[in-house]
Amino acid sequence: MWLPNNPLMKRDGAGDSREEALAYMEATIGDVGTASSRERKEAFVDSIDECVTMLEKLGMEFARAADYPDYYPELPGGKIGRAIEVKLFDAKDLPEEWWETSRGKSDGVAFPMMTDDMWLIARAWSTPSGFMRGAKFVFRGVGGAVRGRRDIGMGAGLTASFMTVAQRQGTQVWLNSPLEHLVVEDGRVVGAVVTKDGTQVRVRATRGVMLGAGGFAHNAEWREKYHGVPVGWSSANKGNIGTTIEIGQRHGAAVALMDDAWWGASIPAPTPEMNPSFLVNERSMPFSIIVDAQGNRFANESES
Ligand SMILES: Cc1cc2nc3c(=O)[nH]c(=O)nc-3n(C[C@H](O)[C@H](O)[C@H](O)COP(=O)(O)OP(=O)(O)OC[C@H]3O[C@@H](n4cnc5c(N)ncnc54)[C@H](O)[C@@H]3O)c2cc1C
């Protein structure tokens, strides 16, 4: 998670500041409308401390990805080591139903690996430090399996860790319960209608309804309309078809930056059930270029 000037950096004396974080955001994002206003950038930077501290109090354990650079480290305010991630997390106690449906299990990196392991392990056969890290990784994996642990890191560890907080707090989580409509009374959203076990259920909200259903990476029609890409291969969640964006728009919500996305070189999956491979550490291999099936180089390997 890219969280500049976060509490872990402060504890480490890593040297970051609100001003540098905002300078970097101005240099990379700039002003592209209300979604990127100065107030929003400040709100993001200023709530990082509270957010991380609150999650730590709820039992989440974080570590710095100290080697991971900003995507444009050369721009004003750019740095290395602003990201944090969860420490290796034992997902053994997660309810089986949650683990079975987690992307960590289905197509994530469900093994005890952290961000900074990745680039070193890629050099396991070419540098001594890479070899040491590779050996540690193997021992960690085998040792954990022998002790009956299910240690996972990165996105899989993060989401499993969040789910454990939800479980500990007794938060009800309904799987496979898509939002269908919002309930509006006197011009105010007061609830939601979701399909649960094949039946439409109306849920009354006391405070409000938060829509968090991703983007529209798997909506072919919208990708054509907004991105000019007929199909594309997206590694994003297959459920991201823009339903809640459409529902929000129906109720007068504004949208922004629909023409943009996080683009990156990928390899299409051999079968439609699988996700494509998003190329990250492959691109960091020294003295290598990546070509397509016709032998044409299709991306700048050094591009963020
Ligand atoms: C390959 C890859 C690597 C990434 N690496 C990083 C990284 O290193 N660091 C980082 O910070 N970010 C990373 N990201 C980005 C990050 O994963 C996303 O920004 C983040 O997951 C978005 O969270 P979200 O909750 O908004 O949406 P999502 O995680 O996409 O979740 C949306 C959920 O809503 C569900 N949904 C859809 N429609 C409905 C509906 N009608 N009713 C109910 N549910 C619905 C979907 O099925 C999905 O489960 C990466 C993304 C990808 C694809």
Short mmCIF file of C-alpha atoms and ligand atoms in Angstrom, two decimals:
data_model
loop_
_atom_site.label_atom_id
_atom_site.label_comp_id
_atom_site.label_asym_id
_atom_site.label_seq_id
_atom_site.Cartn_x
_atom_site.Cartn_y
_atom_site.Cartn_z
CA MET A 1 0.00 0.00 0.00
CA TRP A 2 1.49 3.33 -1.07
CA LEU A 3 1.30 5.37 2.13
CA PRO A 4 3.82 8.20 2.16
CA ASN A 5 5.10 9.53 5.50
CA ASN A 6 3.47 6.59 7.26
CA PRO A 7 3.99 5.74 10.96
CA LEU A 8 6.42 2.90 10.16
CA MET A 9 8.65 5.30 8.21
CA LYS A 10 8.53 7.70 11.14
CA ARG A 11 9.52 4.94 13.59
CA ASP A 12 12.42 4.01 11.28
CA GLY A 13 13.48 7.63 10.78
CA ALA A 14 13.18 7.01 7.05
CA GLY A 15 12.84 10.72 6.26
CA ASP A 16 9.60 11.69 4.57
CA SER A 17 7.20 14.56 5.01
CA ARG A 18 3.71 15.75 4.20
CA GLU A 19 5.20 18.37 1.86
CA GLU A 20 7.28 15.84 -0.09
CA ALA A 21 4.32 13.48 -0.37
CA LEU A 22 2.11 16.27 -1.71
CA ALA A 23 4.85 17.50 -4.07
CA TYR A 24 5.10 13.98 -5.51
CA MET A 25 1.33 13.73 -5.92
CA GLU A 26 1.24 17.10 -7.67
CA ALA A 27 4.07 15.99 -9.99
CA THR A 28 2.51 12.62 -10.87
CA ILE A 29 -1.22 13.29 -10.72
CA GLY A 30 -1.50 17.05 -11.13
CA ASP A 31 -4.90 18.56 -11.50
CA VAL A 32 -7.27 16.43 -13.56
CA GLY A 33 -10.53 17.63 -12.08
CA THR A 34 -12.36 17.35 -8.79
CA ALA A 35 -11.24 13.76 -8.23
CA SER A 36 -7.68 15.04 -7.92
CA SER A 37 -8.23 18.30 -6.07
CA ARG A 38 -5.63 19.61 -3.62
CA GLU A 39 -8.12 18.97 -0.79
CA ARG A 40 -8.40 15.30 -1.72
CA LYS A 41 -4.65 14.86 -1.89
CA GLU A 42 -4.28 16.51 1.52
CA ALA A 43 -7.09 14.40 2.97
CA PHE A 44 -5.32 11.25 1.75
CA VAL A 45 -1.90 12.19 3.14
CA ASP A 46 -3.31 13.53 6.41
CA SER A 47 -5.36 10.43 7.22
CA ILE A 48 -2.54 7.90 6.75
CA ASP A 49 -1.34 8.08 10.38
CA GLU A 50 -4.79 7.55 11.81
CA CYS A 51 -5.65 4.76 9.39
CA VAL A 52 -2.45 2.73 9.94
CA THR A 53 -2.54 3.24 13.72
CA MET A 54 -6.18 2.18 13.88
CA LEU A 55 -5.48 -0.99 11.88
CA GLU A 56 -2.53 -1.80 14.12
CA LYS A 57 -4.75 -1.41 17.17
CA LEU A 58 -7.19 -3.83 15.56
CA GLY A 59 -4.39 -6.39 15.36
CA MET A 60 -2.89 -5.92 11.90
CA GLU A 61 0.88 -6.14 11.74
CA PHE A 62 2.70 -4.16 9.10
CA ALA A 63 6.21 -4.06 7.71
CA ARG A 64 7.88 -1.63 5.33
CA ALA A 65 8.61 -2.68 1.76
CA ALA A 66 11.79 -0.69 2.17
CA ASP A 67 13.25 -1.47 -1.28
CA TYR A 68 10.08 -0.75 -3.23
CA PRO A 69 10.36 2.55 -5.12
CA ASP A 70 7.76 5.13 -5.98
CA TYR A 71 6.75 4.53 -9.59
CA TYR A 72 8.38 7.81 -10.64
CA PRO A 73 11.15 8.20 -8.04
CA GLU A 74 12.93 10.79 -10.17
CA LEU A 75 10.06 13.31 -9.92
CA PRO A 76 9.93 15.98 -7.19
CA GLY A 77 9.16 14.40 -3.81
CA GLY A 78 9.84 10.87 -5.17
CA LYS A 79 11.37 8.29 -2.82
CA ILE A 80 12.11 4.64 -2.24
CA GLY A 81 10.44 2.74 0.60
CA ARG A 82 7.06 4.41 1.07
CA ALA A 83 5.01 1.24 0.71
CA ILE A 84 3.92 -0.94 3.59
CA GLU A 85 2.48 -4.43 3.60
CA VAL A 86 1.33 -6.96 6.17
CA LYS A 87 3.89 -9.19 7.84
CA LEU A 88 3.56 -12.83 6.87
CA PHE A 89 0.10 -13.81 8.01
CA ASP A 90 -1.06 -17.24 9.11
CA ALA A 91 -4.43 -17.66 7.39
CA LYS A 92 -5.07 -21.02 9.05
CA ASP A 93 -7.66 -19.56 11.43
CA LEU A 94 -9.64 -17.87 8.69
CA PRO A 95 -13.04 -19.58 8.25
CA GLU A 96 -12.66 -22.16 5.49
CA GLU A 97 -15.47 -20.62 3.44
CA TRP A 98 -13.59 -17.30 3.35
CA TRP A 99 -10.29 -18.93 2.47
CA GLU A 100 -11.91 -21.03 -0.28
CA THR A 101 -13.35 -17.93 -1.95
CA SER A 102 -10.32 -15.69 -1.42
CA ARG A 103 -8.35 -14.62 -4.47
CA GLY A 104 -5.29 -15.40 -2.38
CA LYS A 105 -6.18 -19.05 -2.76
CA SER A 106 -7.59 -19.01 -6.29
CA ASP A 107 -5.13 -16.90 -8.23
CA GLY A 108 -3.02 -14.86 -5.84
CA VAL A 109 0.41 -15.44 -4.40
CA ALA A 110 -0.62 -17.84 -1.63
CA PHE A 111 2.83 -18.45 -0.24
CA PRO A 112 5.05 -16.88 2.40
CA MET A 113 6.54 -14.16 0.25
CA MET A 114 6.88 -10.46 0.89
CA THR A 115 7.49 -7.68 -1.63
CA ASP A 116 11.21 -7.29 -1.12
CA ASP A 117 11.70 -11.07 -1.47
CA MET A 118 10.55 -10.89 -5.06
CA TRP A 119 13.37 -9.09 -6.76
CA LEU A 120 16.05 -10.87 -4.74
CA ILE A 121 14.62 -14.33 -5.35
CA ALA A 122 14.58 -13.58 -9.07
CA ARG A 123 18.38 -13.43 -8.76
CA ALA A 124 18.69 -16.63 -6.70
CA TRP A 125 21.02 -18.24 -9.25
CA SER A 126 23.02 -15.15 -10.12
CA THR A 127 23.91 -13.32 -6.88
CA PRO A 128 24.89 -14.56 -3.37
CA SER A 129 22.30 -12.30 -1.67
CA GLY A 130 19.63 -13.61 -4.05
CA PHE A 131 20.64 -17.18 -3.26
CA MET A 132 20.47 -16.54 0.49
CA ARG A 133 17.03 -14.98 0.18
CA GLY A 134 15.87 -17.88 -2.01
CA ALA A 135 17.14 -20.42 0.54
CA LYS A 136 15.41 -18.54 3.38
CA PHE A 137 12.19 -18.51 1.39
CA VAL A 138 12.32 -22.27 0.85
CA PHE A 139 13.05 -22.92 4.57
CA ARG A 140 10.25 -20.55 5.58
CA GLY A 141 7.79 -22.33 3.28
CA VAL A 142 8.77 -25.85 4.25
CA GLY A 143 9.07 -24.95 7.97
CA GLY A 144 5.61 -23.36 7.98
CA ALA A 145 4.03 -26.33 6.19
CA VAL A 146 5.59 -28.76 8.68
CA ARG A 147 4.21 -26.74 11.60
CA GLY A 148 0.76 -26.72 9.99
CA ARG A 149 0.78 -23.00 9.23
CA ARG A 150 -0.70 -21.28 6.20
CA ASP A 151 1.63 -18.30 5.97
CA ILE A 152 0.88 -15.86 3.19
CA GLY A 153 2.04 -12.38 2.28
CA MET A 154 1.37 -9.48 -0.09
CA GLY A 155 -2.21 -9.02 -1.37
CA ALA A 156 -3.34 -12.45 -0.15
CA GLY A 157 -1.95 -11.73 3.34
CA LEU A 158 -3.45 -8.25 3.37
CA THR A 159 -6.98 -9.35 2.52
CA ALA A 160 -6.85 -12.39 4.84
CA SER A 161 -5.64 -10.11 7.61
CA PHE A 162 -8.50 -7.65 6.97
CA MET A 163 -10.96 -10.53 7.03
CA THR A 164 -9.60 -11.69 10.38
CA VAL A 165 -10.27 -8.23 11.81
CA ALA A 166 -13.83 -8.44 10.47
CA GLN A 167 -14.20 -11.90 12.03
CA ARG A 168 -12.82 -10.75 15.40
CA GLN A 169 -15.20 -7.80 15.45
CA GLY A 170 -18.14 -10.01 14.61
CA THR A 171 -18.81 -8.12 11.37
CA GLN A 172 -21.29 -9.99 9.20
CA VAL A 173 -19.89 -10.77 5.77
CA TRP A 174 -22.19 -12.05 3.04
CA LEU A 175 -20.42 -13.71 0.14
CA ASN A 176 -22.01 -13.94 -3.32
CA SER A 177 -24.53 -11.22 -2.54
CA PRO A 178 -24.43 -8.69 -5.37
CA LEU A 179 -25.88 -5.24 -4.97
CA GLU A 180 -28.90 -4.78 -7.26
CA HIS A 181 -30.38 -1.38 -6.33
CA LEU A 182 -30.10 1.41 -3.84
CA VAL A 183 -33.15 2.27 -1.74
CA VAL A 184 -33.91 5.98 -1.93
CA GLU A 185 -36.38 7.84 0.29
CA ASP A 186 -36.92 11.58 0.10
CA GLY A 187 -33.86 11.95 -2.11
CA ARG A 188 -31.60 10.12 0.40
CA VAL A 189 -30.01 6.71 0.02
CA VAL A 190 -31.26 4.74 3.04
CA GLY A 191 -30.44 1.18 2.10
CA ALA A 192 -29.60 -1.40 -0.52
CA VAL A 193 -31.21 -4.37 -2.22
CA VAL A 194 -28.92 -7.34 -2.62
CA THR A 195 -29.47 -10.85 -3.92
CA LYS A 196 -28.73 -13.35 -1.18
CA ASP A 197 -29.19 -17.09 -1.76
CA GLY A 198 -31.28 -16.34 -4.83
CA THR A 199 -33.65 -13.95 -3.03
CA GLN A 200 -33.67 -10.17 -3.09
CA VAL A 201 -33.05 -8.81 0.40
CA ARG A 202 -33.52 -5.20 1.44
CA VAL A 203 -30.92 -3.92 3.89
CA ARG A 204 -31.60 -0.73 5.81
CA ALA A 205 -28.54 1.43 6.46
CA THR A 206 -28.38 3.52 9.59
CA ARG A 207 -25.44 5.68 8.53
CA GLY A 208 -25.03 5.24 4.79
CA VAL A 209 -24.16 2.87 1.96
CA MET A 210 -20.59 2.68 0.74
CA LEU A 211 -20.09 1.38 -2.78
CA GLY A 212 -16.77 -0.47 -3.11
CA ALA A 213 -17.11 -2.77 -6.08
CA GLY A 214 -14.03 -1.96 -8.11
CA GLY A 215 -13.87 -0.63 -11.64
CA PHE A 216 -15.02 -2.05 -14.98
CA ALA A 217 -11.98 -3.97 -16.20
CA HIS A 218 -14.11 -6.95 -17.27
CA ASN A 219 -16.91 -5.02 -18.97
CA ALA A 220 -16.03 -5.40 -22.67
CA GLU A 221 -18.55 -2.79 -23.83
CA TRP A 222 -17.28 -0.11 -21.44
CA ARG A 223 -13.66 -0.90 -22.20
CA GLU A 224 -14.38 -0.29 -25.86
CA LYS A 225 -16.33 2.89 -25.06
CA TYR A 226 -13.95 4.48 -22.53
CA HIS A 227 -10.57 2.94 -23.37
CA GLY A 228 -10.85 2.02 -27.05
CA VAL A 229 -9.66 -1.50 -26.15
CA PRO A 230 -11.86 -4.23 -27.63
CA VAL A 231 -11.14 -6.97 -25.09
CA GLY A 232 -7.87 -6.52 -23.30
CA TRP A 233 -6.44 -8.84 -20.71
CA SER A 234 -7.05 -7.65 -17.21
CA SER A 235 -5.66 -9.13 -14.01
CA ALA A 236 -8.34 -7.32 -12.03
CA ASN A 237 -11.13 -9.14 -10.23
CA LYS A 238 -13.51 -10.82 -12.70
CA GLY A 239 -16.48 -9.36 -10.80
CA ASN A 240 -15.42 -5.85 -11.79
CA ILE A 241 -17.95 -5.07 -14.49
CA GLY A 242 -18.88 -1.59 -13.34
CA THR A 243 -22.30 -2.50 -11.90
CA THR A 244 -22.08 -0.18 -8.95
CA ILE A 245 -20.65 2.65 -11.04
CA GLU A 246 -23.74 2.32 -13.21
CA ILE A 247 -26.02 2.15 -10.14
CA GLY A 248 -24.32 5.23 -8.68
CA GLN A 249 -24.71 7.13 -11.95
CA ARG A 250 -28.40 6.21 -12.01
CA HIS A 251 -28.70 8.11 -8.73
CA GLY A 252 -26.84 11.15 -9.98
CA ALA A 253 -23.31 10.30 -8.77
CA ALA A 254 -20.45 11.93 -10.65
CA VAL A 255 -17.70 9.84 -12.23
CA ALA A 256 -14.18 10.87 -13.18
CA LEU A 257 -11.15 9.49 -14.99
CA MET A 258 -13.21 6.79 -16.70
CA ASP A 259 -10.79 6.97 -19.64
CA ASP A 260 -7.84 6.03 -17.46
CA ALA A 261 -6.61 2.76 -15.97
CA TRP A 262 -3.50 1.22 -14.49
CA TRP A 263 -1.89 -0.23 -17.59
CA GLY A 264 0.96 -2.72 -17.60
CA ALA A 265 2.51 -5.40 -19.79
CA SER A 266 0.81 -8.77 -19.29
CA ILE A 267 0.79 -12.26 -20.73
CA PRO A 268 -2.70 -13.52 -21.66
CA ALA A 269 -3.84 -16.64 -19.82
CA PRO A 270 -3.91 -19.98 -21.65
CA THR A 271 -7.53 -20.60 -20.58
CA PRO A 272 -10.42 -18.14 -19.99
CA GLU A 273 -10.81 -19.26 -16.35
CA MET A 274 -7.29 -18.13 -15.51
CA ASN A 275 -6.14 -14.57 -15.05
CA PRO A 276 -3.42 -13.15 -17.25
CA SER A 277 0.03 -12.76 -15.74
CA PHE A 278 0.90 -9.21 -14.93
CA LEU A 279 4.62 -8.77 -15.58
CA VAL A 280 6.45 -7.16 -12.68
CA ASN A 281 9.64 -8.84 -11.53
CA GLU A 282 10.10 -10.43 -14.96
CA ARG A 283 10.75 -6.93 -16.26
CA SER A 284 13.49 -6.33 -13.69
CA MET A 285 15.79 -9.00 -15.10
CA PRO A 286 19.01 -7.29 -16.19
CA PHE A 287 20.01 -7.39 -19.87
CA SER A 288 16.68 -8.79 -20.97
CA ILE A 289 13.97 -7.65 -23.33
CA ILE A 290 10.45 -9.06 -23.62
CA VAL A 291 9.00 -9.91 -27.02
CA ASP A 292 5.63 -11.15 -28.21
CA ALA A 293 4.93 -14.29 -30.23
CA GLN A 294 6.07 -12.53 -33.42
CA GLY A 295 9.35 -11.55 -31.80
CA ASN A 296 8.37 -7.88 -31.48
CA ARG A 297 9.24 -5.94 -28.38
CA PHE A 298 5.88 -4.60 -27.13
CA ALA A 299 6.68 -2.56 -24.02
CA ASN A 300 9.42 -0.60 -22.37
CA GLU A 301 10.62 -3.08 -19.75
CA SER A 302 11.68 -0.21 -17.48
CA GLU A 303 8.33 1.58 -17.65
CA SER A 304 6.47 1.84 -14.37
C1 LIG B 1 -2.20 -7.48 -10.73
C2 LIG B 1 -2.50 -6.36 -9.78
C3 LIG B 1 -1.52 -5.96 -8.89
C4 LIG B 1 -1.76 -4.92 -7.98
N1 LIG B 1 -0.77 -4.55 -7.12
C5 LIG B 1 -1.01 -3.60 -6.20
C6 LIG B 1 -0.02 -3.24 -5.24
O1 LIG B 1 1.09 -3.78 -5.22
N2 LIG B 1 -0.32 -2.27 -4.35
C7 LIG B 1 -1.54 -1.65 -4.33
O2 LIG B 1 -1.77 -0.80 -3.46
N3 LIG B 1 -2.49 -1.95 -5.23
C8 LIG B 1 -2.26 -2.91 -6.15
N4 LIG B 1 -3.23 -3.23 -7.08
C9 LIG B 1 -4.46 -2.44 -7.08
C10 LIG B 1 -5.42 -2.90 -5.99
O3 LIG B 1 -5.53 -4.31 -6.04
C11 LIG B 1 -6.80 -2.26 -6.24
O4 LIG B 1 -6.66 -0.89 -6.31
C12 LIG B 1 -7.74 -2.62 -5.11
O5 LIG B 1 -7.90 -4.00 -5.00
C13 LIG B 1 -9.10 -1.97 -5.35
O6 LIG B 1 -9.91 -2.29 -4.25
P1 LIG B 1 -11.47 -2.19 -4.32
O7 LIG B 1 -11.99 -2.73 -3.03
O8 LIG B 1 -11.84 -0.81 -4.73
O9 LIG B 1 -11.93 -3.12 -5.53
P2 LIG B 1 -11.65 -4.66 -5.81
O10 LIG B 1 -10.51 -5.19 -5.00
O11 LIG B 1 -11.57 -4.79 -7.30
O12 LIG B 1 -12.94 -5.40 -5.27
C14 LIG B 1 -14.24 -5.13 -5.79
C15 LIG B 1 -15.13 -6.29 -5.39
O13 LIG B 1 -16.50 -5.94 -5.63
C16 LIG B 1 -17.15 -7.06 -6.20
N5 LIG B 1 -18.36 -6.61 -6.92
C17 LIG B 1 -18.50 -6.18 -8.21
N6 LIG B 1 -19.78 -5.85 -8.46
C18 LIG B 1 -20.47 -6.07 -7.32
C19 LIG B 1 -21.84 -5.92 -6.95
N7 LIG B 1 -22.78 -5.46 -7.80
N8 LIG B 1 -22.20 -6.27 -5.70
C20 LIG B 1 -21.28 -6.73 -4.79
N9 LIG B 1 -19.98 -6.88 -5.08
C21 LIG B 1 -19.57 -6.55 -6.33
C22 LIG B 1 -16.11 -7.68 -7.09
O14 LIG B 1 -16.46 -9.03 -7.39
C23 LIG B 1 -14.86 -7.56 -6.19
O15 LIG B 1 -14.77 -8.64 -5.31
C24 LIG B 1 -3.02 -4.27 -7.98
C25 LIG B 1 -4.02 -4.68 -8.86
C26 LIG B 1 -3.77 -5.72 -9.75
C27 LIG B 1 -4.88 -6.14 -10.69
#
